[in-house]
Coordinates of C-alpha atoms in Angstrom, one line a residue:
Chain A
M1 CA -9.9 46.9 -5.3
D2 CA -10.8 44.1 -3.0
A3 CA -8.6 43.4 -0.1
P4 CA -6.6 40.2 -0.4
A5 CA -8.3 37.1 1.0
P6 CA -7.2 36.2 4.5
K7 CA -4.8 33.3 4.7
R8 CA -6.5 30.2 6.1
T9 CA -4.4 28.4 8.5
V10 CA -4.5 26.5 11.8
H11 CA -3.0 27.3 15.2
P12 CA 0.8 26.8 15.3
A13 CA 0.3 24.4 18.2
I14 CA -1.6 22.1 15.9
K15 CA 1.2 22.1 13.4
V16 CA 3.7 21.2 16.1
F17 CA 1.4 18.4 17.3
V18 CA 0.9 17.0 13.7
G19 CA 4.7 17.1 13.2
F20 CA 5.4 15.4 16.5
H21 CA 2.7 12.7 15.9
A22 CA 4.1 12.0 12.5
L23 CA 7.7 11.7 13.8
M24 CA 6.6 9.5 16.7
V25 CA 4.7 7.1 14.4
F26 CA 7.6 6.9 12.0
M27 CA 10.1 6.4 14.8
W28 CA 8.0 3.8 16.5
T29 CA 7.3 1.7 13.3
T30 CA 10.9 1.7 11.9
P31 CA 12.5 -1.8 12.1
H32 CA 15.2 -2.6 14.6
P33 CA 18.7 -2.5 13.3
T34 CA 20.6 -5.8 13.3
L35 CA 23.2 -6.3 16.0
A36 CA 25.9 -6.4 13.4
A37 CA 24.7 -3.0 12.0
Q38 CA 24.8 -1.5 15.5
Q39 CA 28.3 -2.8 16.2
Q40 CA 29.5 -1.5 12.8
F41 CA 28.0 1.9 13.4
H42 CA 30.0 2.3 16.5
K43 CA 33.2 1.2 14.9
N44 CA 32.8 3.5 11.8
T45 CA 33.7 7.1 11.4
A46 CA 31.0 9.6 10.8
V47 CA 31.8 9.7 7.1
E48 CA 31.6 5.9 6.8
N49 CA 28.3 5.9 8.6
L50 CA 27.0 8.5 6.1
M51 CA 27.9 6.1 3.4
R52 CA 25.6 3.5 5.0
P53 CA 22.4 5.6 5.3
K54 CA 19.9 2.9 5.9
D55 CA 21.8 1.1 8.7
S56 CA 22.8 4.5 10.2
L57 CA 19.2 5.7 10.2
L58 CA 18.1 2.5 12.0
V59 CA 20.8 2.7 14.6
F60 CA 20.2 6.4 15.1
N61 CA 16.5 5.8 15.5
E62 CA 17.0 2.9 17.9
E63 CA 19.6 4.4 20.1
M64 CA 19.1 8.1 20.0
L65 CA 15.4 8.7 19.2
K66 CA 13.8 5.6 20.7
G67 CA 16.5 5.3 23.4
E68 CA 18.0 8.6 24.6
M69 CA 15.5 11.2 23.5
L70 CA 12.0 9.7 23.1
G71 CA 12.2 6.3 24.7
P72 CA 9.3 5.0 26.8
E73 CA 11.0 6.2 30.0
K74 CA 11.2 9.8 28.7
P75 CA 8.2 12.1 29.2
L76 CA 7.6 12.6 25.5
G77 CA 8.3 9.0 24.7
K78 CA 5.3 7.9 26.8
Y79 CA 3.1 9.4 24.1
M80 CA 2.7 6.3 22.1
M81 CA 2.6 3.8 25.0
V82 CA 0.2 5.7 27.3
T83 CA -2.3 6.5 24.5
G84 CA -2.4 3.1 22.9
L85 CA -1.0 4.5 19.7
W86 CA 1.9 2.0 19.8
Q87 CA 2.1 0.1 16.5
W88 CA 4.4 -2.3 14.6
W89 CA 3.7 -3.5 11.1
D90 CA 5.7 -6.7 10.6
M91 CA 2.9 -8.7 9.0
F92 CA 4.4 -11.8 7.3
A93 CA 7.8 -10.3 7.9
P94 CA 10.7 -10.6 7.8
N95 CA 9.6 -14.0 6.6
P96 CA 6.1 -15.5 6.8
A97 CA 5.8 -18.2 9.5
D98 CA 6.4 -21.7 8.1
I99 CA 5.3 -23.8 11.0
D100 CA 1.6 -24.6 11.6
V101 CA 0.9 -24.9 15.3
Y102 CA -2.1 -25.8 17.4
I103 CA -2.6 -26.9 21.0
D104 CA -5.0 -29.1 22.9
A105 CA -5.3 -30.4 26.4
E106 CA -5.4 -33.9 28.0
M107 CA -7.8 -34.0 30.9
E108 CA -7.3 -36.6 33.6
Y109 CA -10.3 -37.1 35.8
A110 CA -10.4 -38.4 39.4
D111 CA -11.3 -41.9 38.3
G112 CA -8.2 -42.1 36.2
T113 CA -9.8 -41.7 32.8
V114 CA -8.3 -39.4 30.3
A115 CA -9.9 -37.3 27.5
I116 CA -8.7 -34.8 25.0
H117 CA -10.2 -31.3 25.4
K118 CA -9.9 -29.3 22.2
Y119 CA -8.7 -25.7 22.3
P120 CA -10.5 -24.0 19.4
R121 CA -8.5 -24.8 16.3
M122 CA -9.3 -22.5 13.4
Y123 CA -8.7 -25.3 10.8
E124 CA -11.6 -27.4 12.2
L125 CA -14.1 -24.6 12.5
P126 CA -16.7 -23.6 9.9
I127 CA -15.9 -20.3 8.2
P128 CA -18.3 -18.1 10.2
M129 CA -17.0 -19.4 13.4
K130 CA -13.4 -18.9 12.3
Y131 CA -14.3 -15.2 12.2
F132 CA -15.6 -15.2 15.7
K133 CA -12.9 -17.5 17.3
E134 CA -9.8 -16.1 15.7
R135 CA -8.7 -14.5 19.0
Y136 CA -8.0 -18.1 20.3
R137 CA -5.4 -18.5 17.6
K138 CA -3.9 -15.2 18.4
Y139 CA -3.8 -16.0 22.1
R140 CA -2.3 -19.4 21.3
E141 CA 0.4 -17.6 19.3
R142 CA 1.3 -15.7 22.4
L143 CA 1.2 -18.8 24.6
S144 CA 2.9 -21.8 23.2
D145 CA 6.4 -20.4 23.0
D146 CA 8.5 -21.3 26.0
S147 CA 9.1 -17.7 26.9
Y148 CA 5.4 -17.5 27.9
S149 CA 5.6 -20.5 30.3
W150 CA 4.3 -18.3 33.1
K151 CA 0.9 -18.3 31.4
W152 CA 0.6 -22.0 31.2
S153 CA -0.8 -22.9 34.6
H154 CA -3.6 -20.3 34.4
T155 CA -4.4 -21.4 30.9
A156 CA -4.6 -25.0 32.0
Q157 CA -6.9 -24.0 34.9
R158 CA -9.2 -22.2 32.4
L159 CA -9.3 -25.2 30.1
A160 CA -10.2 -27.4 33.1
L161 CA -13.1 -25.0 33.8
E162 CA -14.3 -25.3 30.2
N163 CA -14.0 -29.0 30.3
Y164 CA -15.9 -29.3 33.6
R165 CA -18.7 -27.2 32.2
A166 CA -18.9 -29.2 29.0
T167 CA -18.7 -32.7 30.6
G168 CA -19.8 -32.3 34.2
K169 CA -16.7 -34.3 35.2
E170 CA -14.0 -32.7 37.3
P171 CA -10.5 -32.8 35.8
V172 CA -7.7 -33.2 38.4
R173 CA -4.8 -32.8 36.0
V174 CA -4.4 -31.0 32.7
R175 CA -1.6 -31.7 30.3
L176 CA -1.1 -29.2 27.5
W177 CA 0.1 -30.5 24.2
R178 CA 1.7 -28.6 21.3
H179 CA 1.3 -29.9 17.8
W180 CA 3.3 -28.6 14.8
M181 CA 4.0 -29.2 11.2
Q182 CA 6.8 -27.6 9.1
V183 CA 5.6 -26.3 5.8
A184 CA 7.7 -27.7 3.0
P185 CA 9.3 -25.3 0.4
I186 CA 7.4 -24.8 -2.8
G187 CA 7.5 -27.8 -5.2
Q188 CA 8.0 -30.3 -2.5
P189 CA 5.3 -32.6 -1.1
Q190 CA 3.6 -31.1 1.9
P191 CA 3.6 -33.2 5.1
S192 CA 0.3 -34.2 6.5
E193 CA 1.3 -35.5 9.9
Y194 CA 1.8 -33.2 12.9
S195 CA 4.5 -33.8 15.5
G196 CA 3.5 -33.2 19.1
Y197 CA 4.7 -33.2 22.6
M198 CA 3.4 -32.4 26.1
F199 CA 4.7 -29.1 27.3
W200 CA 2.9 -28.6 30.6
D201 CA 1.5 -30.8 33.3
Y202 CA -0.8 -29.0 35.8
Q203 CA -2.6 -30.1 38.9
V204 CA -6.0 -28.5 38.9
D205 CA -6.8 -26.1 41.7
H206 CA -10.1 -27.7 43.0
N207 CA -11.2 -24.7 45.0
K208 CA -10.8 -22.2 42.2
L209 CA -12.5 -24.6 39.8
M210 CA -15.5 -24.9 42.0
E211 CA -15.6 -21.1 42.6
D212 CA -15.3 -20.3 38.9
A213 CA -17.9 -22.9 37.9
K214 CA -20.6 -21.2 40.1
Chain B
M1 CA 13.0 27.6 -2.2
I2 CA 12.5 26.2 1.3
R3 CA 9.8 28.7 1.9
K4 CA 8.0 27.7 -1.3
W5 CA 8.3 24.0 -0.4
W6 CA 7.0 24.7 3.1
S7 CA 4.2 26.7 1.7
T8 CA 3.2 23.8 -0.5
V9 CA 3.4 21.4 2.4
D10 CA 1.5 23.7 4.6
R11 CA -1.3 24.1 2.1
A12 CA -1.5 20.4 1.4
V13 CA -1.6 19.3 5.1
F14 CA -3.3 22.2 6.8
G15 CA -5.3 23.7 4.0
Y16 CA -9.1 23.7 4.2
G17 CA -11.6 21.5 2.4
S18 CA -14.8 19.5 2.6
P19 CA -15.5 17.5 5.7
F20 CA -17.4 14.9 3.7
T21 CA -14.5 12.3 3.4
M22 CA -13.9 12.2 7.2
G23 CA -17.6 11.9 7.7
V24 CA -17.9 8.9 5.5
F25 CA -14.7 7.5 7.0
R26 CA -16.1 7.9 10.5
A27 CA -19.3 6.1 9.6
I28 CA -17.4 3.1 8.1
V29 CA -14.8 2.9 10.9
G30 CA -17.5 3.2 13.6
T31 CA -19.4 0.4 12.0
L32 CA -16.4 -1.8 11.7
A33 CA -15.5 -1.1 15.4
L34 CA -19.1 -2.1 16.4
V35 CA -18.9 -5.3 14.4
N36 CA -15.5 -6.1 15.8
Y37 CA -16.6 -5.7 19.4
L38 CA -19.9 -7.5 18.9
M39 CA -18.1 -10.4 17.4
L40 CA -15.6 -10.4 20.3
S41 CA -18.4 -10.2 22.9
I42 CA -19.4 -13.9 22.4
D43 CA -16.2 -14.8 24.3
F44 CA -16.4 -11.9 26.8
E45 CA -15.8 -14.2 29.8
A46 CA -12.8 -15.9 28.1
W47 CA -10.9 -12.7 27.4
F48 CA -12.0 -10.0 29.9
T49 CA -12.7 -11.7 33.2
E50 CA -10.8 -13.3 36.0
K51 CA -12.3 -16.6 35.1
G52 CA -11.0 -16.3 31.6
Y53 CA -7.6 -16.7 29.9
Y54 CA -6.3 -13.3 30.7
P55 CA -6.6 -12.0 34.3
V56 CA -6.2 -8.3 35.0
A57 CA -2.8 -8.9 36.8
W58 CA -1.3 -9.9 33.4
A59 CA -2.1 -6.6 31.9
T60 CA 0.0 -4.9 34.7
R61 CA 2.8 -7.3 33.9
W62 CA 2.5 -6.6 30.2
A63 CA 2.6 -2.9 30.8
E64 CA 6.2 -3.2 32.1
G65 CA 5.8 -0.4 34.5
I66 CA 4.8 2.1 31.9
P67 CA 1.5 3.9 32.6
R68 CA -1.1 3.0 30.1
L69 CA -4.6 4.4 29.3
N70 CA -6.6 1.6 31.0
L71 CA -9.7 2.4 32.9
L72 CA -9.8 -1.3 33.9
E73 CA -6.4 -1.3 35.6
G74 CA -6.9 -3.5 38.7
V75 CA -10.6 -3.9 38.1
T76 CA -11.6 -7.5 38.7
D77 CA -15.4 -6.9 39.0
T78 CA -16.9 -8.4 35.9
R79 CA -20.0 -6.1 36.1
V80 CA -17.8 -3.0 35.8
T81 CA -15.9 -4.6 32.8
A82 CA -19.2 -5.6 31.2
A83 CA -20.6 -2.1 31.7
L84 CA -17.6 -0.5 30.0
Y85 CA -17.7 -3.0 27.2
A86 CA -21.4 -2.2 26.6
L87 CA -20.5 1.5 26.7
M88 CA -17.8 0.9 24.1
C89 CA -20.3 -0.8 21.8
L90 CA -22.7 2.1 22.3
A91 CA -19.9 4.6 21.5
A92 CA -19.1 2.7 18.3
L93 CA -22.7 2.9 17.3
F94 CA -22.9 6.6 18.0
T95 CA -19.7 7.2 16.2
A96 CA -21.0 5.3 13.2
A97 CA -24.2 7.3 13.1
G98 CA -22.5 10.6 13.9
L99 CA -24.6 11.3 16.9
F100 CA -22.8 13.3 19.7
T101 CA -19.9 12.6 17.4
R102 CA -17.1 14.3 19.3
V103 CA -18.0 12.8 22.7
A104 CA -18.8 9.4 21.2
S105 CA -15.6 9.1 19.2
I106 CA -13.4 10.2 22.2
A107 CA -15.2 7.7 24.4
L108 CA -14.7 5.0 21.8
F109 CA -11.0 5.7 21.6
V110 CA -10.6 5.7 25.4
L111 CA -12.6 2.5 25.8
M112 CA -11.1 0.6 22.9
T113 CA -7.6 1.5 24.2
T114 CA -8.7 0.4 27.7
F115 CA -9.7 -3.0 26.4
A116 CA -6.6 -3.3 24.2
H117 CA -4.5 -2.6 27.3
R118 CA -6.7 -4.9 29.4
S119 CA -6.1 -8.0 27.2
P120 CA -3.3 -7.2 24.7
D121 CA -2.6 -10.9 23.9
I122 CA -5.7 -11.2 21.7
L123 CA -5.1 -8.1 19.5
H124 CA -4.3 -8.4 15.9
S125 CA -3.2 -5.8 13.3
G126 CA -6.8 -4.9 12.6
D127 CA -7.3 -3.8 16.2
T128 CA -4.2 -1.7 16.1
I129 CA -5.0 0.2 12.9
L130 CA -8.6 0.6 14.1
R131 CA -7.3 2.3 17.2
Q132 CA -5.2 4.7 15.1
Y133 CA -8.2 5.5 12.9
V134 CA -10.5 6.2 15.8
F135 CA -7.9 8.5 17.4
L136 CA -7.8 10.6 14.2
I137 CA -11.6 10.6 13.9
A138 CA -11.8 11.8 17.5
L139 CA -9.5 14.7 16.7
A140 CA -11.2 15.7 13.5
P141 CA -14.5 17.5 13.2
S142 CA -15.8 14.2 11.8
G143 CA -19.4 14.9 12.6
A144 CA -19.5 17.9 10.3
A145 CA -20.9 15.9 7.4
F146 CA -22.7 12.6 6.8
S147 CA -23.9 12.5 10.4
L148 CA -27.0 12.6 12.5
D149 CA -25.5 15.6 14.3
R150 CA -25.7 17.5 11.1
L151 CA -29.1 16.3 10.1
L152 CA -30.5 17.3 13.5
A153 CA -28.8 20.7 13.4
L154 CA -30.2 21.3 9.9
R155 CA -33.7 20.4 11.1
K156 CA -33.4 22.7 14.1
G157 CA -32.0 25.4 11.8
T158 CA -28.9 25.8 13.8
A159 CA -26.5 24.7 11.1
P160 CA -25.7 26.5 7.9
V161 CA -26.8 24.8 4.7
E162 CA -23.2 24.9 3.6
P163 CA -21.0 23.8 6.5
A164 CA -17.7 25.5 7.1
L165 CA -14.7 24.0 5.5
V166 CA -12.3 22.2 7.8
S167 CA -8.6 21.9 8.0
M168 CA -7.5 18.7 6.3
W169 CA -4.8 17.7 8.7
P170 CA -6.7 14.8 10.3
Q171 CA -7.5 13.4 6.9
R172 CA -3.8 13.8 5.9
L173 CA -2.8 11.9 9.0
V174 CA -5.0 9.0 8.0
Q175 CA -3.2 9.0 4.6
Y176 CA 0.1 9.2 6.4
Q177 CA -0.8 6.4 8.8
L178 CA -1.7 4.1 5.8
A179 CA 1.5 5.0 4.1
I180 CA 3.5 4.2 7.3
V181 CA 1.8 0.8 7.5
Y182 CA 2.7 -0.2 4.0
F183 CA 6.1 1.4 3.9
T184 CA 7.4 -0.1 7.1
T185 CA 5.9 -3.5 6.3
V186 CA 7.9 -3.5 3.1
W187 CA 11.0 -2.4 5.1
H188 CA 10.5 -5.3 7.6
K189 CA 10.1 -7.7 4.6
A190 CA 13.3 -6.5 3.1
A191 CA 15.1 -8.5 5.7
G192 CA 13.5 -11.8 4.8
D193 CA 15.0 -14.1 2.2
K194 CA 11.7 -15.6 1.2
W195 CA 10.5 -12.2 -0.1
W196 CA 13.7 -11.8 -2.1
N197 CA 13.6 -15.3 -3.6
G198 CA 10.0 -15.0 -4.6
T199 CA 8.5 -17.8 -2.5
A200 CA 7.0 -16.0 0.5
V201 CA 3.3 -16.2 -0.4
H202 CA 3.5 -20.0 -0.6
F203 CA 4.0 -20.4 3.1
P204 CA 1.0 -18.7 4.7
W205 CA -1.2 -20.8 2.3
H206 CA -0.1 -23.9 4.1
L207 CA -0.6 -22.7 7.6
H208 CA -3.9 -24.4 8.2
E209 CA -4.7 -22.2 11.2
F210 CA -5.3 -19.4 8.7
D211 CA -7.2 -21.6 6.1
K212 CA -10.4 -20.1 4.7
F213 CA -11.2 -20.7 1.1
P214 CA -8.8 -23.0 -0.8
V215 CA -6.1 -21.5 -2.9
P216 CA -6.4 -22.7 -6.6
P217 CA -3.6 -25.2 -7.1
F218 CA -2.2 -23.4 -10.2
L219 CA -1.4 -20.4 -8.0
D220 CA 0.8 -22.4 -5.7
T221 CA 3.4 -23.1 -8.5
Q222 CA 6.2 -21.1 -9.9
P223 CA 6.2 -18.6 -11.5
M224 CA 2.8 -17.6 -10.1
V225 CA 4.1 -17.6 -6.5
A226 CA 7.0 -15.3 -7.5
V227 CA 4.6 -13.0 -9.4
L228 CA 2.4 -12.8 -6.3
T229 CA 5.3 -12.4 -3.9
Y230 CA 6.9 -9.5 -5.8
G231 CA 3.5 -8.2 -6.7
T232 CA 2.6 -7.9 -3.0
I233 CA 5.8 -5.9 -2.4
F234 CA 5.2 -3.7 -5.4
I235 CA 1.6 -2.9 -4.4
E236 CA 2.5 -2.3 -0.8
L237 CA 5.3 0.1 -1.8
A238 CA 3.0 1.8 -4.2
L239 CA 0.4 2.3 -1.5
A240 CA 3.0 4.2 0.5
T241 CA 4.3 6.3 -2.4
L242 CA 2.7 6.3 -5.8
V243 CA -0.8 6.6 -4.3
F244 CA 0.0 10.3 -3.6
A245 CA 0.3 10.9 -7.4
R246 CA -3.2 11.7 -8.5
P247 CA -3.1 10.1 -11.9
L248 CA -2.0 6.8 -10.4
R249 CA -4.1 7.0 -7.3
K250 CA -7.1 5.0 -8.6
W251 CA -4.9 2.2 -10.0
V252 CA -2.8 1.9 -6.9
L253 CA -5.8 1.7 -4.6
L254 CA -7.4 -0.9 -7.0
G255 CA -4.2 -2.9 -6.6
G256 CA -4.5 -2.6 -2.8
L257 CA -8.1 -3.7 -2.9
M258 CA -7.2 -6.7 -5.0
L259 CA -4.3 -7.6 -2.6
H260 CA -6.5 -7.5 0.4
A261 CA -9.4 -9.3 -1.3
G262 CA -6.9 -12.1 -2.1
I263 CA -5.8 -12.3 1.5
E264 CA -9.3 -12.1 2.7
F265 CA -10.4 -14.9 0.4
T266 CA -7.6 -17.3 1.3
M267 CA -6.8 -16.4 4.9
N268 CA -8.7 -16.0 8.1
I269 CA -7.7 -12.6 9.4
P270 CA -11.1 -11.2 10.5
L271 CA -12.0 -7.7 9.4
F272 CA -8.4 -6.7 8.7
A273 CA -8.9 -6.2 5.0
F274 CA -12.1 -4.1 5.6
I275 CA -10.5 -2.0 8.3
I276 CA -7.3 -1.2 6.4
C277 CA -9.1 -0.6 3.1
S278 CA -11.6 1.8 4.8
G279 CA -8.7 4.2 5.1
Y280 CA -8.3 4.3 1.3
I281 CA -11.2 6.8 1.1
S282 CA -8.8 9.3 2.8
H283 CA -7.0 9.7 -0.5
Y284 CA -10.1 11.3 -2.0
D285 CA -11.3 14.9 -1.4
G286 CA -14.7 15.5 0.0
E287 CA -16.1 16.7 -3.3
E288 CA -14.9 13.6 -5.0
V289 CA -16.5 11.3 -2.4
K290 CA -19.7 13.3 -2.4
A291 CA -19.9 13.2 -6.2
W292 CA -19.4 9.5 -6.2
F293 CA -21.9 9.0 -3.4
E294 CA -24.5 11.0 -5.3
R295 CA -23.9 9.1 -8.5
V296 CA -24.5 5.9 -6.7
L297 CA -27.7 7.2 -5.1
T298 CA -28.9 8.4 -8.5
R299 CA -28.2 5.1 -10.1
L300 CA -30.1 3.4 -7.2
K301 CA -32.9 5.9 -7.7
L302 CA -32.6 6.9 -4.1
K303 CA -32.9 10.4 -2.8
P304 CA -30.2 11.3 -0.2
A305 CA -31.5 12.6 3.1
E306 CA -31.1 16.3 3.3
G307 CA -28.1 17.2 5.3
M308 CA -26.5 13.7 5.2
V309 CA -24.9 14.5 1.9
T310 CA -25.4 18.2 1.6
I311 CA -22.1 19.8 2.3
A312 CA -20.3 22.8 1.1
A313 CA -18.5 22.3 -2.2
A314 CA -15.0 23.6 -2.0
S315 CA -15.6 27.2 -2.3
P316 CA -13.3 29.1 -4.7
V317 CA -13.8 32.1 -2.6
E318 CA -11.8 32.5 0.6
P319 CA -14.2 32.8 3.6
S320 CA -13.9 35.8 5.9
P321 CA -11.8 35.4 9.0
Q322 CA -15.0 34.9 11.1
E323 CA -15.8 31.8 9.0
V324 CA -12.5 30.2 9.5
P325 CA -12.9 27.5 12.1
T326 CA -10.2 27.1 14.7
H327 CA -9.3 23.8 16.3

């Protein structure tokens, strides 16, 4: 009689790693609990929390796993951050955006004339270029909100450089404009006009402009 | 009972099978990574130099004091950045071709993570999932099939005609990663009233910054919007759950392909549909992918290159301990 076939398996360390990786990915991608759910969790008894499994899981994940045990400051918690495995899948969630936004820049030259410098706007680009230039939309998304105001001066300086290269005229001031349009609910006429306002006024750094233009 | 359950899980995750699926997956992902970085290269100065929109110092600020894998930390010399960028494209090319696969895929992962951490503001979901995929490809013996490495080894006579079976855990992690993407995106959406009231898909169609091909007007009316909104949720949830039931797998994946084709047609989210759908192949065993591949080649009257497709069919006989690869 033949001997039984050997059991095929992998090293236990690999099993531990796979389990750890799977846990970290799940923990990292789980939505944040609402503030109300967190407060309720701490008021409730253990039994009451067991009766609210979804909220309890989210709070436990947020406060214990991501916080106390495997948070970014803890040795094991660095796994996702250091390696670039961090991830978050809230595409079109919790609700899709309903405001269409684009930006452009008003260039003021030394002679007092003014011109609009277009920051690449996907809507106006031919389809192949949309594919290549989409990063501009993404950058704009992480720029135009007020919480990113620390990026505005540098962005204005870069736009001055692009304008100088394109026109040969040296801008002395750059004014960043934000334009937006609220999408109307379904069944209602869609607006066609954008609202806009200037959100940053920047005096161009002449020396840096000349240095960068070399 | 727990022991039986664990045994089933153990076999499903760590059992051995054909390396063909991971080989084809590697070729697709490597190609997509190459296309992605070649497309991005036309704006290299804008995104990766001190003259551009995103200076190196911002990456340090973004990192919030947490160490990050970033070979460009503090590097302001454009020549160094450009050299690493070129190396990343080369690593993507080698990964796609399966040449020096292990080294190339590890280099690709390190470099794409470096550039992600160098300029995180321009990343979209496609970049993020691509990074996860390449990480798993680098861990897997993904050059064991459908690769130049194998072709060269066969010609030299240093590789067996039937390559050793490999543990399936990297492929299972690709499946898991996909399930996580779809499951948690539904979870996030569950907190949004527009997904509940059946109007969510109407809004992105009117964000002109995403415009691609026009949405047929009849789709932007009720009840079509509700059907598409709830249909999106249903398909995403199925891609995280029902896809693991073999009789439903094909139909669920078809639903996923249709969902992403619809998004790709109407919205400008470059490469995302192709990148995420490339992971769908992980739901098929190597033998299934190989059989499909050979059917296509036969129909096209093409003869597959020896070694590119030639792999071991899942052997019903357990190999000897010497044949069992260890990782």
